[in-house]
Amino acid sequence: MISRGLIIACIASFVLGCVGPAPYQEYTLSEAAMASAKAANASLYSPGVWSQAEEAYFEAKKHFKEREYDDAAVKFEEARRLAERAENISRLKKFQSGESF
């Protein structure tokens, strides 16, 4: 007869083994987008969108650290999209005001 502990251990290892691949590409792309937005002074020229991007990025990193890769991938994609938007707004506002990039 199989012990309950062995059954629980088998189920736990099966569930933990079902974790999908880590979203390294999404992580890298969102990290690059955040750096570009920061370099464009997005926090100054587009504070609302920049704040949303930061929040999504930090949530994504939290999910990544906790091995919740599906949630992390979604949040990294959201952070990338928002960071790119914040960067574009910043560059447009700089251009309209006559500032250099």
CSV table of C-alpha atoms in Angstrom, one decimal:
chain,number,residue,atom,x,y,z
A,1,MET,CA,0.0,0.0,0.0
A,2,ILE,CA,1.3,3.4,-0.9
A,3,SER,CA,1.6,5.9,1.9
A,4,ARG,CA,-0.2,9.3,1.9
A,5,GLY,CA,3.1,11.1,2.2
A,6,LEU,CA,4.4,9.5,-1.0
A,7,ILE,CA,1.2,10.4,-2.9
A,8,ILE,CA,1.4,14.0,-1.7
A,9,ALA,CA,5.0,14.2,-2.7
A,10,CYS,CA,4.3,12.9,-6.2
A,11,ILE,CA,1.4,15.4,-6.7
A,12,ALA,CA,3.5,18.3,-5.4
A,13,SER,CA,6.4,17.4,-7.7
A,14,PHE,CA,4.0,17.1,-10.7
A,15,VAL,CA,2.5,20.5,-9.9
A,16,LEU,CA,5.8,22.2,-9.4
A,17,GLY,CA,7.2,20.6,-12.6
A,18,CYS,CA,4.4,22.2,-14.6
A,19,VAL,CA,5.9,25.7,-14.3
A,20,GLY,CA,6.4,27.1,-17.8
A,21,PRO,CA,9.6,28.6,-19.2
A,22,ALA,CA,10.8,31.9,-17.6
A,23,PRO,CA,9.9,34.9,-19.8
A,24,TYR,CA,13.5,36.1,-20.3
A,25,GLN,CA,12.7,37.9,-23.6
A,26,GLU,CA,9.8,39.9,-22.1
A,27,TYR,CA,12.0,40.7,-19.1
A,28,THR,CA,14.8,42.0,-21.3
A,29,LEU,CA,12.6,44.0,-23.6
A,30,SER,CA,10.7,45.7,-20.7
A,31,GLU,CA,14.0,46.4,-18.9
A,32,ALA,CA,15.4,48.1,-22.1
A,33,ALA,CA,12.2,50.1,-22.6
A,34,MET,CA,12.3,51.3,-19.0
A,35,ALA,CA,15.9,52.4,-19.4
A,36,SER,CA,15.1,54.3,-22.6
A,37,ALA,CA,12.1,56.0,-21.0
A,38,LYS,CA,14.2,56.9,-18.0
A,39,ALA,CA,16.9,58.4,-20.3
A,40,ALA,CA,14.2,60.4,-22.0
A,41,ASN,CA,13.1,61.9,-18.6
A,42,ALA,CA,9.7,60.2,-18.8
A,43,SER,CA,9.2,60.8,-15.0
A,44,LEU,CA,9.3,64.6,-15.8
A,45,TYR,CA,7.5,64.8,-19.1
A,46,SER,CA,5.0,61.9,-18.7
A,47,PRO,CA,4.7,61.2,-15.0
A,48,GLY,CA,1.4,59.4,-15.1
A,49,VAL,CA,2.3,56.9,-17.8
A,50,TRP,CA,5.8,56.5,-16.3
A,51,SER,CA,4.3,55.7,-12.9
A,52,GLN,CA,2.1,53.0,-14.5
A,53,ALA,CA,5.1,51.5,-16.3
A,54,GLU,CA,7.1,51.4,-13.1
A,55,GLU,CA,4.3,49.8,-11.2
A,56,ALA,CA,3.8,47.1,-13.9
A,57,TYR,CA,7.5,46.5,-14.1
A,58,PHE,CA,7.9,46.0,-10.3
A,59,GLU,CA,4.8,43.7,-10.2
A,60,ALA,CA,6.4,41.7,-13.1
A,61,LYS,CA,9.7,41.3,-11.3
A,62,LYS,CA,7.8,40.2,-8.2
A,63,HIS,CA,5.9,37.5,-10.2
A,64,PHE,CA,9.2,36.5,-11.8
A,65,LYS,CA,10.9,36.1,-8.5
A,66,GLU,CA,8.0,34.0,-7.2
A,67,ARG,CA,8.2,31.8,-10.4
A,68,GLU,CA,4.7,32.9,-11.5
A,69,TYR,CA,6.0,33.2,-15.1
A,70,ASP,CA,2.7,33.6,-16.9
A,71,ASP,CA,1.7,36.5,-14.8
A,72,ALA,CA,5.2,37.9,-15.1
A,73,ALA,CA,5.1,37.8,-18.9
A,74,VAL,CA,1.8,39.7,-19.0
A,75,LYS,CA,3.1,42.4,-16.6
A,76,PHE,CA,6.5,42.7,-18.4
A,77,GLU,CA,4.6,43.2,-21.7
A,78,GLU,CA,2.4,45.8,-20.1
A,79,ALA,CA,5.5,47.6,-18.6
A,80,ARG,CA,7.2,47.6,-22.0
A,81,ARG,CA,4.2,49.1,-23.7
A,82,LEU,CA,3.7,51.8,-21.1
A,83,ALA,CA,7.4,52.6,-21.0
A,84,GLU,CA,7.5,53.0,-24.7
A,85,ARG,CA,4.5,55.3,-24.6
A,86,ALA,CA,6.0,57.3,-21.8
A,87,GLU,CA,9.3,57.7,-23.8
A,88,ASN,CA,7.4,58.8,-26.9
A,89,ILE,CA,5.4,61.3,-25.0
A,90,SER,CA,8.6,62.7,-23.4
A,91,ARG,CA,10.4,62.9,-26.8
A,92,LEU,CA,7.3,64.7,-28.3
A,93,LYS,CA,7.1,67.2,-25.5
A,94,LYS,CA,10.9,67.9,-25.7
A,95,PHE,CA,10.6,68.4,-29.5
A,96,GLN,CA,7.6,70.7,-29.1
A,97,SER,CA,9.4,72.8,-26.5
A,98,GLY,CA,12.6,73.0,-28.6
A,99,GLU,CA,14.7,71.0,-26.2
A,100,SER,CA,17.3,68.7,-27.6
A,101,PHE,CA,17.2,65.0,-27.1
